[in-house]
Short mmCIF file of C-alpha atoms in Angstrom, two decimals:
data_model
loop_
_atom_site.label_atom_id
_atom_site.label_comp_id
_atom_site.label_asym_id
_atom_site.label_seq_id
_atom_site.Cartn_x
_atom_site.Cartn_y
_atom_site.Cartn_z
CA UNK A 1 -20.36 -1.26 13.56
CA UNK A 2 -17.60 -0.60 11.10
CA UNK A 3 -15.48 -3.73 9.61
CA UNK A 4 -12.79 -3.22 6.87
CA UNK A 5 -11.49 -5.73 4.77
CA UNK A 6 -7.97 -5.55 3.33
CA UNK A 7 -6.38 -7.52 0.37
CA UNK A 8 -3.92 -8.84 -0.33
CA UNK A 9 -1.95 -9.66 3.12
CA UNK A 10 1.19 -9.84 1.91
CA UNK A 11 2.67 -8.21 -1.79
CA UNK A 12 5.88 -8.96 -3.10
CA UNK A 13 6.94 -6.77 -6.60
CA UNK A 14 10.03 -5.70 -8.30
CA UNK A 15 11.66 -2.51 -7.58
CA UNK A 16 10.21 -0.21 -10.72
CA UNK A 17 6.52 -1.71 -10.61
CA UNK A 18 3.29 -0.52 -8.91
CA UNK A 19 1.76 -1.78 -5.97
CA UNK A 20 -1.91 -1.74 -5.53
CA UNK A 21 -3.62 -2.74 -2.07
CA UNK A 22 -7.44 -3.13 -1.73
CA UNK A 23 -10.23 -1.90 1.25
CA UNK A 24 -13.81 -2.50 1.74
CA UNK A 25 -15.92 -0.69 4.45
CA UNK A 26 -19.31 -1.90 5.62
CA UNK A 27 -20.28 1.13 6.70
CA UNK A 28 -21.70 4.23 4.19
CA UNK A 29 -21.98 6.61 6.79
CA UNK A 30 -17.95 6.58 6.65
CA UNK A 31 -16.48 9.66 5.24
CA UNK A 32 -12.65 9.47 6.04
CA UNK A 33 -10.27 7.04 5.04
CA UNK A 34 -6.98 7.22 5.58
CA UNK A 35 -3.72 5.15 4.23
CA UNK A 36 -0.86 4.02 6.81
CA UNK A 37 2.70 3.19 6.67
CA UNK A 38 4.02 0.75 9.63
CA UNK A 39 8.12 0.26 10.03
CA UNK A 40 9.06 -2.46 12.71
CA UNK A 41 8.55 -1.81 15.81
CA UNK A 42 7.37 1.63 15.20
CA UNK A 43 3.64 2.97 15.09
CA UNK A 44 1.94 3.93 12.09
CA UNK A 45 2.94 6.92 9.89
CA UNK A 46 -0.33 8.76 8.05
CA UNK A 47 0.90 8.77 4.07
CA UNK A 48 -2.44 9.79 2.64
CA UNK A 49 -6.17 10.23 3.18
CA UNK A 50 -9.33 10.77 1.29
CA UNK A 51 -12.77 11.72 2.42
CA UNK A 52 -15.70 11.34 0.66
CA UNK A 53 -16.54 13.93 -1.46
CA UNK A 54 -13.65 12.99 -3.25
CA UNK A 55 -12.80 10.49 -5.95
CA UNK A 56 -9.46 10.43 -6.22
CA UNK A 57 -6.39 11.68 -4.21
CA UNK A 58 -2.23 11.89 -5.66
CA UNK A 59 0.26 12.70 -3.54
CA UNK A 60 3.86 11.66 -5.96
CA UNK A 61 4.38 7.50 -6.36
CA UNK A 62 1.30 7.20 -4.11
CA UNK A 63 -2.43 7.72 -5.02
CA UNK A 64 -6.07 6.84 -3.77
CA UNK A 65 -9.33 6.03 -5.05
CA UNK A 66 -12.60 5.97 -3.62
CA UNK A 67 -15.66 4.33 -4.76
CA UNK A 68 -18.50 5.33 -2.38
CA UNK A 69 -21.12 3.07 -4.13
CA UNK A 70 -19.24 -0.16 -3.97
CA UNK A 71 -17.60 0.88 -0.53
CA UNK A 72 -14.30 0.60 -2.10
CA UNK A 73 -11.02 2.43 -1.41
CA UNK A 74 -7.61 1.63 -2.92
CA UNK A 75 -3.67 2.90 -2.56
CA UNK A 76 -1.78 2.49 -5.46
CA UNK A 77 1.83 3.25 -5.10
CA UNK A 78 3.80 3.66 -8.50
CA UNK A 79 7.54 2.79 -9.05
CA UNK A 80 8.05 1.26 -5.99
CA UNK A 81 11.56 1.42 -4.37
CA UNK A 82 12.78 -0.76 -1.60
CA UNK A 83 12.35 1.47 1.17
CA UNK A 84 8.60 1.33 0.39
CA UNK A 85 8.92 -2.16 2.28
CA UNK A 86 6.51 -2.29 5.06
CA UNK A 87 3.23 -3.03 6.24
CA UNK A 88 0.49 -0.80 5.36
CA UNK A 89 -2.82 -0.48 6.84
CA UNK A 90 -6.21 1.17 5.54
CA UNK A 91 -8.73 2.55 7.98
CA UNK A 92 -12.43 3.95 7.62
CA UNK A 93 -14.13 6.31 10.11
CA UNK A 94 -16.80 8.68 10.70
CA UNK A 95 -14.80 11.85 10.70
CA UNK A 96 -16.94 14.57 12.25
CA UNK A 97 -16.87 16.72 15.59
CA UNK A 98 -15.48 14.54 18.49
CA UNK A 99 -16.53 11.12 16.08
CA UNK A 100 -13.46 10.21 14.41
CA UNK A 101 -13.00 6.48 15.51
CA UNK A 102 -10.72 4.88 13.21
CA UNK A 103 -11.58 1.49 11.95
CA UNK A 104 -8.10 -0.27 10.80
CA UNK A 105 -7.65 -2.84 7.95
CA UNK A 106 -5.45 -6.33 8.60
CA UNK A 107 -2.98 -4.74 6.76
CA UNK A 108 -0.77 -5.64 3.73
CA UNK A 109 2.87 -6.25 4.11
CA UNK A 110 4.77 -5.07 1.02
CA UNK A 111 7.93 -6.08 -0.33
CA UNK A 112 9.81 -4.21 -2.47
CA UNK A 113 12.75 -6.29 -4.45
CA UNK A 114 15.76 -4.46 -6.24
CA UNK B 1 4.39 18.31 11.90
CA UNK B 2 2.96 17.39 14.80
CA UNK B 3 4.41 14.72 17.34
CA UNK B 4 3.06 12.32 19.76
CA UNK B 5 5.69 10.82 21.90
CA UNK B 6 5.27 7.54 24.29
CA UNK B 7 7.12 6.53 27.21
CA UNK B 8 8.30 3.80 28.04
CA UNK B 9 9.60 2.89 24.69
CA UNK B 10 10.00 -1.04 26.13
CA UNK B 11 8.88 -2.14 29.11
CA UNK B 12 9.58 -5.97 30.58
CA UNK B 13 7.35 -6.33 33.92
CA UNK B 14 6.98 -9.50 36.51
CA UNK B 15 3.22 -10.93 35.91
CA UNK B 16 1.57 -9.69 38.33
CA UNK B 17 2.51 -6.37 38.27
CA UNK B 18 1.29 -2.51 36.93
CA UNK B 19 2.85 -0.96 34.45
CA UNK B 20 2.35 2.48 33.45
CA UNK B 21 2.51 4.21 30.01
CA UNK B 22 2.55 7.60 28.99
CA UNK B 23 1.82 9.44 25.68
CA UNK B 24 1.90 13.22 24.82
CA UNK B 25 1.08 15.68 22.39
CA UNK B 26 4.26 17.99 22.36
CA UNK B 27 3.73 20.64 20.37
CA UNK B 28 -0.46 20.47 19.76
CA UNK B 29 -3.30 20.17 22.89
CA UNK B 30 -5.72 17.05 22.46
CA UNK B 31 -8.97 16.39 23.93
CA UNK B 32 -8.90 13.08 22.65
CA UNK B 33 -6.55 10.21 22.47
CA UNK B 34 -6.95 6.57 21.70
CA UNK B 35 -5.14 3.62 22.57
CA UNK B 36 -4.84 0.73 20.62
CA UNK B 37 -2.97 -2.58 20.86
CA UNK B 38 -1.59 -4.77 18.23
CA UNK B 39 -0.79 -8.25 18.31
CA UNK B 40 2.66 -9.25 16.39
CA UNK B 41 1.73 -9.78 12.22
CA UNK B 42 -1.86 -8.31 13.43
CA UNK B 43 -3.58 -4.95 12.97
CA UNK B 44 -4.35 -2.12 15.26
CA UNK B 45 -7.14 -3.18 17.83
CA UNK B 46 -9.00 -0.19 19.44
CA UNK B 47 -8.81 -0.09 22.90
CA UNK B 48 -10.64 2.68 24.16
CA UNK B 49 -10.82 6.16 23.88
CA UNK B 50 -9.83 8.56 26.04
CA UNK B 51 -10.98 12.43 26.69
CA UNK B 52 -9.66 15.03 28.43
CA UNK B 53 -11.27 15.40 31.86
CA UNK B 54 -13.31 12.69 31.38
CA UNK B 55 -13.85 8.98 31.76
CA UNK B 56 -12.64 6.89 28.75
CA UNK B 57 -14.91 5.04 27.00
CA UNK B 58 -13.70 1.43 26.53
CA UNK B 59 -14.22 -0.57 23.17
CA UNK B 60 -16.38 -3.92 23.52
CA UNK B 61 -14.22 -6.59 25.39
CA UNK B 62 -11.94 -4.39 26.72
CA UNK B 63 -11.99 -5.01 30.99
CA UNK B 64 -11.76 -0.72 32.15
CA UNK B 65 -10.65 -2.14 35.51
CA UNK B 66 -7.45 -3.52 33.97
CA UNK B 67 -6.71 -0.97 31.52
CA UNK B 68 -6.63 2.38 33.66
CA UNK B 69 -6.94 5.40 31.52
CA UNK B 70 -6.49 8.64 32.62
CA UNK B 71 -6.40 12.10 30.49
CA UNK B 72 -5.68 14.75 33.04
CA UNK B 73 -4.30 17.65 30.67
CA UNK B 74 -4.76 18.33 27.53
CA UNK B 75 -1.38 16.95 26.31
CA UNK B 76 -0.88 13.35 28.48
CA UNK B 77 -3.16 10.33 28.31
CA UNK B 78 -1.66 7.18 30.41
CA UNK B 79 -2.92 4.02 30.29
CA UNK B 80 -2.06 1.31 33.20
CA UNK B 81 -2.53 -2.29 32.34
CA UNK B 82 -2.92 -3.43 36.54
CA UNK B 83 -2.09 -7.18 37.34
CA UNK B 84 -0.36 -7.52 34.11
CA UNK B 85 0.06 -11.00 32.88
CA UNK B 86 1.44 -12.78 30.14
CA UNK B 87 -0.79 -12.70 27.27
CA UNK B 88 -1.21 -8.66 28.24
CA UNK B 89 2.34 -8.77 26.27
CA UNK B 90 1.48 -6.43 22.88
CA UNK B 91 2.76 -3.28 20.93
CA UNK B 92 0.45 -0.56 22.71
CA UNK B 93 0.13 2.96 20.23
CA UNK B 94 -1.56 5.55 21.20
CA UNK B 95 -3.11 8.81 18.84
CA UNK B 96 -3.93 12.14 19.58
CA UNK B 97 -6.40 14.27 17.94
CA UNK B 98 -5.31 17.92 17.98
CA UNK B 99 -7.86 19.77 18.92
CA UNK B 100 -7.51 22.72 16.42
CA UNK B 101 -7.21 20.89 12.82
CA UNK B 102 -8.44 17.49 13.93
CA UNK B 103 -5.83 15.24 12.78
CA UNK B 104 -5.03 12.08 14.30
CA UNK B 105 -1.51 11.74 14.94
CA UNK B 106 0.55 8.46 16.23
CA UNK B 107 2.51 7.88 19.16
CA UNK B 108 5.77 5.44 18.28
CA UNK B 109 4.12 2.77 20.71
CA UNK B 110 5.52 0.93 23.96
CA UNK B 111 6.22 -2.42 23.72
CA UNK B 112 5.36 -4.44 26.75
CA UNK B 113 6.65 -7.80 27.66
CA UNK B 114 5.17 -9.58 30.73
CA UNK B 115 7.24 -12.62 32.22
#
């Protein structure tokens, strides 16, 4: 089955900087990938996806890539501001009809310093 | 956008006892929702998934007997963790996948403490 690897666990910048956050999939029949926000003590918040006929997505400060040869996938957030503090999660599934089990990441808890 | 609402919020329970949680889709219909649970500092674990109708189909590991899923409409999915003990304590979320577009969409979760 599907295992995804997240780096780093936890990511500590300065207010200003970027923030970059790492996935691997193990599975190349995965086609959807999705990027998560997670407050305390509240569930997770969608804040961007890719699928795979796409390279790249932007949305603002946050952007992903996808590299379907090396099973990669990666959120980049740019000029981070403290209330980008929280713990993100990446996911992988097969998104088709009725087959869209998502396969979460460990997650990477991000601190944002003023 | 579309919302996904769970009840209880927070839940304390004896050990021993069933608890009962709810989630709906308020303003979209959803075949199928999942429920996941997640440890404190850990990720989202998969739980099973549930379908409208149906029986759920439980994730490797999972005991069906003690996690009780039922999806009778297309808007509520409950899940009852029976005989609840201690280490059943976790952050349960649950998704719903609208039906029309697709998209997954996440409950708030229900925390549940077993003493």
């Amino acid at each position: 089955g599907e295992n995804v690897e997240q780096h780093p666990s936890t990511l500590s910048v300065q207010e200003g900087d970027s923030a970059v956050i790492k996935c691997t999939y193990s599975d190349s029949a995965s086609n959807y990938f999705p990027w998560y926000k997670q407050e305390l003590g509240k569930g997770p918040q969608l804040i961007i996806d890719i699928r795979s006929n796409v390279g790249e997505k932007k949305d603002q400060r946050i952007a992903v890539t996808l590299n379907k040869t090396a099973k990669h996938f990666s959120l980049h957030i740019t000029e981070t501001q403290p209330e980008d503090s929280a713990v993100y999660f990446c996911a992988a599934s097969i998104k088709g009809w009725n087959t869209d089990k998502l396969i979460f990441g460990t997650g990477t808890r991000l601190q944002v310093f003023p | 956008g579309a919302v996904v609402s769970q009840h209880p919020s927070r839940v304390i329970c004896k050990s021993g006892t069933s608890v009962k949680i709810e989630c709906r889709s308020l303003d979209f219909q959803a075949t199928t929702m999942f429920w996941y649970r997640q440890f404190p500092k850990q990720s989202l674990m998969l739980m099973a998934t549930s379908n409208e109708g149906s029986k759920a189909t439980y994730e490797q590991g999972v005991e069906k007997d003690k996690f009780l899923i039922n999806h009778a409409s297309l808007t509520l999915s409950t899940l009852t963790v029976t005989s609840a003990h201690p280490e059943d304590s976790s952050f349960y979320i649950c998704s719903a996948r609208d039906r029309l577009t697709g998209e997954q969409y996440f409950g708030p979760g229900t925390r549940l403490t077993v003493t």
